[in-house]
Short mmCIF file of C-alpha atoms and ligand atoms in Angstrom, two decimals:
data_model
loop_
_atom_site.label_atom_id
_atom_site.label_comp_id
_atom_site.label_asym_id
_atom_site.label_seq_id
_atom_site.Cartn_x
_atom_site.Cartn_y
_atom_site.Cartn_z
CA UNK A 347 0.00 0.00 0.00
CA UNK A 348 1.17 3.46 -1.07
CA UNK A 349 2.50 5.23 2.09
CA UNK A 350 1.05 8.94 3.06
CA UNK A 351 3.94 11.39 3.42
CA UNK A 352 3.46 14.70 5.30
CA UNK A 353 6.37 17.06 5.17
CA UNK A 354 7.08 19.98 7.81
CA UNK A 355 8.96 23.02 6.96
CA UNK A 356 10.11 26.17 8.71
CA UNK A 357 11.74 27.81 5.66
CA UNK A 358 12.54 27.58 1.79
CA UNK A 359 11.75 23.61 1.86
CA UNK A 360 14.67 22.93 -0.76
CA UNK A 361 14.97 19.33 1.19
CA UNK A 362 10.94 19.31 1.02
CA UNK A 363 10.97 20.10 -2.62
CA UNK A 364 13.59 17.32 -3.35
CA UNK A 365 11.68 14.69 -1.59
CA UNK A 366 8.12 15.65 -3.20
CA UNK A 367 10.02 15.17 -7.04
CA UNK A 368 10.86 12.04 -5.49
CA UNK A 369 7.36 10.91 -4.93
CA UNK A 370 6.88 9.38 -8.25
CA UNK A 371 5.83 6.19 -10.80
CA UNK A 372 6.55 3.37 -8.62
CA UNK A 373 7.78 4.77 -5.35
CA UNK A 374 6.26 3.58 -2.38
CA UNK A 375 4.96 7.00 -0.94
CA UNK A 376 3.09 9.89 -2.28
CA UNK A 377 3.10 13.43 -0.57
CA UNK A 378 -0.54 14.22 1.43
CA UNK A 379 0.38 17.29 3.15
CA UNK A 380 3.50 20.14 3.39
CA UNK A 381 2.72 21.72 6.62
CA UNK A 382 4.51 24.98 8.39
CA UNK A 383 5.06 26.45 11.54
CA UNK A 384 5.82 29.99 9.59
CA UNK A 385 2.61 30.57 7.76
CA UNK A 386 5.08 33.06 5.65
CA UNK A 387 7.42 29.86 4.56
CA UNK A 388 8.78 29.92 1.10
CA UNK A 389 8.52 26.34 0.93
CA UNK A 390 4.20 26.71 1.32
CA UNK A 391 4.27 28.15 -2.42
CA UNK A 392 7.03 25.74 -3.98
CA UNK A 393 4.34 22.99 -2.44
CA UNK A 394 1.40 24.44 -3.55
CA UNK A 395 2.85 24.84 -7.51
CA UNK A 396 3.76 21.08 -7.26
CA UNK A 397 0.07 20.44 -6.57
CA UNK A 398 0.36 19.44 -2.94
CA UNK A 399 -2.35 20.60 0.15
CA UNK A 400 -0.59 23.16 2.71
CA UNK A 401 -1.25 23.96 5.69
CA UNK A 402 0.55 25.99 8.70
CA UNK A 403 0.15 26.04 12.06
CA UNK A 404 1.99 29.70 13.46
CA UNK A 405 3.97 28.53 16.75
CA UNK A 406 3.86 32.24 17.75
CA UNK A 407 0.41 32.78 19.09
CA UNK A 408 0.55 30.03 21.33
CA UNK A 409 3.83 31.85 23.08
CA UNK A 410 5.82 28.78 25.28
CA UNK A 411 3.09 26.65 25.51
CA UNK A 412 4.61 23.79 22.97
CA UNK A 413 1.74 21.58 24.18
CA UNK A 414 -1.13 23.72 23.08
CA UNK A 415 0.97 24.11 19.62
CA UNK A 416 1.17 20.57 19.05
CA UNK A 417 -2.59 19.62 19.66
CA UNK A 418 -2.90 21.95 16.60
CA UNK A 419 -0.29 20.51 15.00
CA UNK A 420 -1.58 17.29 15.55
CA UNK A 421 -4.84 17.89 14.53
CA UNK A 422 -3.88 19.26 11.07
CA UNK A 423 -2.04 16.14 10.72
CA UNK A 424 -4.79 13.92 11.28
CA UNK A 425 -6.95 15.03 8.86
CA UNK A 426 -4.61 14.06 6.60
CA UNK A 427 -3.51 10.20 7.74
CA UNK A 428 0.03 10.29 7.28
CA UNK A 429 1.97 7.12 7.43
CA UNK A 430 5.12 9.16 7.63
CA UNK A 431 6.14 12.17 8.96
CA UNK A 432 9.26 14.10 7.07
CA UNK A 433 11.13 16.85 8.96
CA UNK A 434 12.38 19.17 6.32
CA UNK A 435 14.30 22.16 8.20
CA UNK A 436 11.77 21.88 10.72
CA UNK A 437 12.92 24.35 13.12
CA UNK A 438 10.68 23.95 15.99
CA UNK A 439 11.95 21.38 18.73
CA UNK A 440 8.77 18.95 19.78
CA UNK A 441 8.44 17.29 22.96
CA UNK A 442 8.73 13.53 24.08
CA UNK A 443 4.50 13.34 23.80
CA UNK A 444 4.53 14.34 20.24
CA UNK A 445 7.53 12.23 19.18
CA UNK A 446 6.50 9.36 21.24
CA UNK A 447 2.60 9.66 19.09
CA UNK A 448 4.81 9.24 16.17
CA UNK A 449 7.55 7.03 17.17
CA UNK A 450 9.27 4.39 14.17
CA UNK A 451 7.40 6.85 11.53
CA UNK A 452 8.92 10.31 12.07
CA UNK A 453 12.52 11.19 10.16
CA UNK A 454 14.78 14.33 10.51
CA UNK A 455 17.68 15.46 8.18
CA UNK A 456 20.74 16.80 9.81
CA UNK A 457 22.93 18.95 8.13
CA UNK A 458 26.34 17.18 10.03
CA UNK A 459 27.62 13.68 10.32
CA UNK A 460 25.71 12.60 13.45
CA UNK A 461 26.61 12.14 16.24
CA UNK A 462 28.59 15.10 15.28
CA UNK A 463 27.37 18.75 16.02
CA UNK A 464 23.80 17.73 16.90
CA UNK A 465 21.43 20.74 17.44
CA UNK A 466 22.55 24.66 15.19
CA UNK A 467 25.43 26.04 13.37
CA UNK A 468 26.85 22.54 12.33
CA UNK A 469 29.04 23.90 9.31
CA UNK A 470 30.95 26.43 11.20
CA UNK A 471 31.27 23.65 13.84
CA UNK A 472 32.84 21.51 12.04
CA UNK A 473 35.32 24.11 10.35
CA UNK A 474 36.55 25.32 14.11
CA UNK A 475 37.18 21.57 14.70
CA UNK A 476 39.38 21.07 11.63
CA UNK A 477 37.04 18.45 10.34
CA UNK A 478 38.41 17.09 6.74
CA UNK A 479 35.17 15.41 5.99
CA UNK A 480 31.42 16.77 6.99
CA UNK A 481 28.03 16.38 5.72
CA UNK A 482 24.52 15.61 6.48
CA UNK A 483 22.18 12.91 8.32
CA UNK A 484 19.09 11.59 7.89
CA UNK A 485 17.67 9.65 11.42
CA UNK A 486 14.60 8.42 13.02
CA UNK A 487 13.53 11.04 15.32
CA UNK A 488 13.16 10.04 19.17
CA UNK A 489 13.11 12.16 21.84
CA UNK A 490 16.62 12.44 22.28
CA UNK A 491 17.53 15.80 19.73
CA UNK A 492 19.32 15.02 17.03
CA UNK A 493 19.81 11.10 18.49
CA UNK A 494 17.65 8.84 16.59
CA UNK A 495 18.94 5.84 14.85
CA UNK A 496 20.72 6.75 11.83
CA UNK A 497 19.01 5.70 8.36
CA UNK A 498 21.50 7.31 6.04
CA UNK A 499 24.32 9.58 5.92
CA UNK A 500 26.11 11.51 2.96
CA UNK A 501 29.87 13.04 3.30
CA UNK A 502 31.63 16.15 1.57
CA UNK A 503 34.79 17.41 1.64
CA UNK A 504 36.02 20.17 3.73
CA UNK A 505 38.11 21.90 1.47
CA UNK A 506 40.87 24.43 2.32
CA UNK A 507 39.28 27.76 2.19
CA UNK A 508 36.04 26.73 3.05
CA UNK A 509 33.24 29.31 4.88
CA UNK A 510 30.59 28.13 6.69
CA UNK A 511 28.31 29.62 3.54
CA UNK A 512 30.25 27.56 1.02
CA UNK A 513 29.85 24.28 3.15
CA UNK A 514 26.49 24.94 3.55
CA UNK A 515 26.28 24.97 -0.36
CA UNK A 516 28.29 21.70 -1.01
CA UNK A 517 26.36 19.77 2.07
CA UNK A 518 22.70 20.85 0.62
CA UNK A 519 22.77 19.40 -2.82
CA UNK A 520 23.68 16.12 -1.13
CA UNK A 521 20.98 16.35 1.45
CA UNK A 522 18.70 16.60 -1.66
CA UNK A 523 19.97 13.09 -2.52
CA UNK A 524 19.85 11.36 0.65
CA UNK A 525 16.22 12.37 2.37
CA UNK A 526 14.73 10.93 -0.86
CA UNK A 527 16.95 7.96 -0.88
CA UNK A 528 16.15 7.46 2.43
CA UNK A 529 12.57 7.81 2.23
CA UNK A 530 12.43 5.67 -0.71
CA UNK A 531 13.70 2.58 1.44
CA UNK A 532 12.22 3.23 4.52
CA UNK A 533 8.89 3.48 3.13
CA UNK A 534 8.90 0.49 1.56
CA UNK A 535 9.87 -1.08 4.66
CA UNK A 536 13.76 -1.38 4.84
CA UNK A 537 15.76 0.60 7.63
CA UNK A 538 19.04 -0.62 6.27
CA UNK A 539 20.92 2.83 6.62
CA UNK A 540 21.98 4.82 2.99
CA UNK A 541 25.44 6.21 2.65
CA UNK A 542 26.50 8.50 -0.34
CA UNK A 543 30.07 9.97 -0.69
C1 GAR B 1031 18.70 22.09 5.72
O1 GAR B 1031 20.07 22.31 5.56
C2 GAR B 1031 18.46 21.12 6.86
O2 GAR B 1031 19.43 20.11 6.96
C3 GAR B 1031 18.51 22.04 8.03
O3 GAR B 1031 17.84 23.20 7.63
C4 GAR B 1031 17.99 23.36 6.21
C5 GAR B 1031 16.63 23.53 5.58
O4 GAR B 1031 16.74 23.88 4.23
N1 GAR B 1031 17.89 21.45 9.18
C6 GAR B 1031 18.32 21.63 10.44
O5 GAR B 1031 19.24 22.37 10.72
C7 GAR B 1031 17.53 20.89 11.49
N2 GAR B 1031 18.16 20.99 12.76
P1 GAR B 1031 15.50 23.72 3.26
O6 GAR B 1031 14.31 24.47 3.92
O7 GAR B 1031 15.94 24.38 2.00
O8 GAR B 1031 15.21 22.27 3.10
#
């Protein structure tokens, strides 16, 4: 059975847009839903052009009350019966109660080798460590952040020179291959981790 795929964003949704174009012929998912926290996300109009249902759910009127915000979240999600839940450059973190609802279907992509640099600024990170390699993650999300089991990784070169701007630029094309390599085998069942050099 074809496997629902809804998608949250915070921001352009390059990663989202990636995995949507991936959704095609005979893979095993289809996207239902691309859903913000930032009503004003780029990535809401790149979905709605590729014919997918938005929605958004602003984090901002319900102020630190990440419980009340995730009942809506929830809720929008339900209407829609995903199998799978993508994390695209979702920036919000979620608590234990909302992973735990959507524990073994929920994935995140990391822009860092994991267990390297978990949580922001992973490309400068990396360059003040002298890293020689770096690169991105997807993993299962549990409640630990950034800790999930690892389903696929994908490595670039630090190269001499290198700003955190110009990582940034070599690690994203390659996170645009992995999430929808990724999502291509875990949908249909397979957990086997991905690795792309
Ligand atoms: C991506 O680089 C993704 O790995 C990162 O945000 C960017 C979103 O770009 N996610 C995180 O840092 C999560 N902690 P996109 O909106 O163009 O996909």
């Amino acid at each position: 059975m074809t496997k629902r795929v809804a998608i949250l964003i915070s921001g352009g949704g390059s990663n989202m847009v990636a995995l949507a174009e991936s959704m095609v012929g005979d893979h095993p998912a289809r996207p239902v839903l691309v859903l913000s926290n930032d009503p004003a996300a780029g990535g809401l109009e790149k979905a709605a052009a590729l014919g997918i249902p938005t929605a958004s759910v602003d984090h901002r009127p319900f102020g630190g009350d990440r419980a009340a915000f995730e009942t809506a979240l929830q809720a929008a999600l339900e209407r829609v019966r995903p199998d799978i839940l993508c994390l695209a450059g979702f920036m919000r973190i979620l608590t234990p109660e909302f992973i735990e609802r959507w524990a073994g279907r929920m994935l995140n992509i990391h822009p860092s080798l994991l267990p390297k640099y978990r949580g922001l600024n992973t490309h400068a990170r990396a360059l003040a460590a002298g890293d020689r390699t770096h690169g991105c993650t997807v993993h299962e999300v549990t409640a630990e952040l950034d800790g999930g089991p690892i389903l696929g990784q994908a490595q670039v070169r630090v190269l001499p020179g290198d700003t955190p701007e110009t990582l940034a630029a070599r690690v994203l094309p390659m996170e645009h291959r992995l999430y929808p390599a990724v999502l291509r085998r875990f949908a249909s069942g397979d957990r086997r981790p991905v690795f792309l050099s």
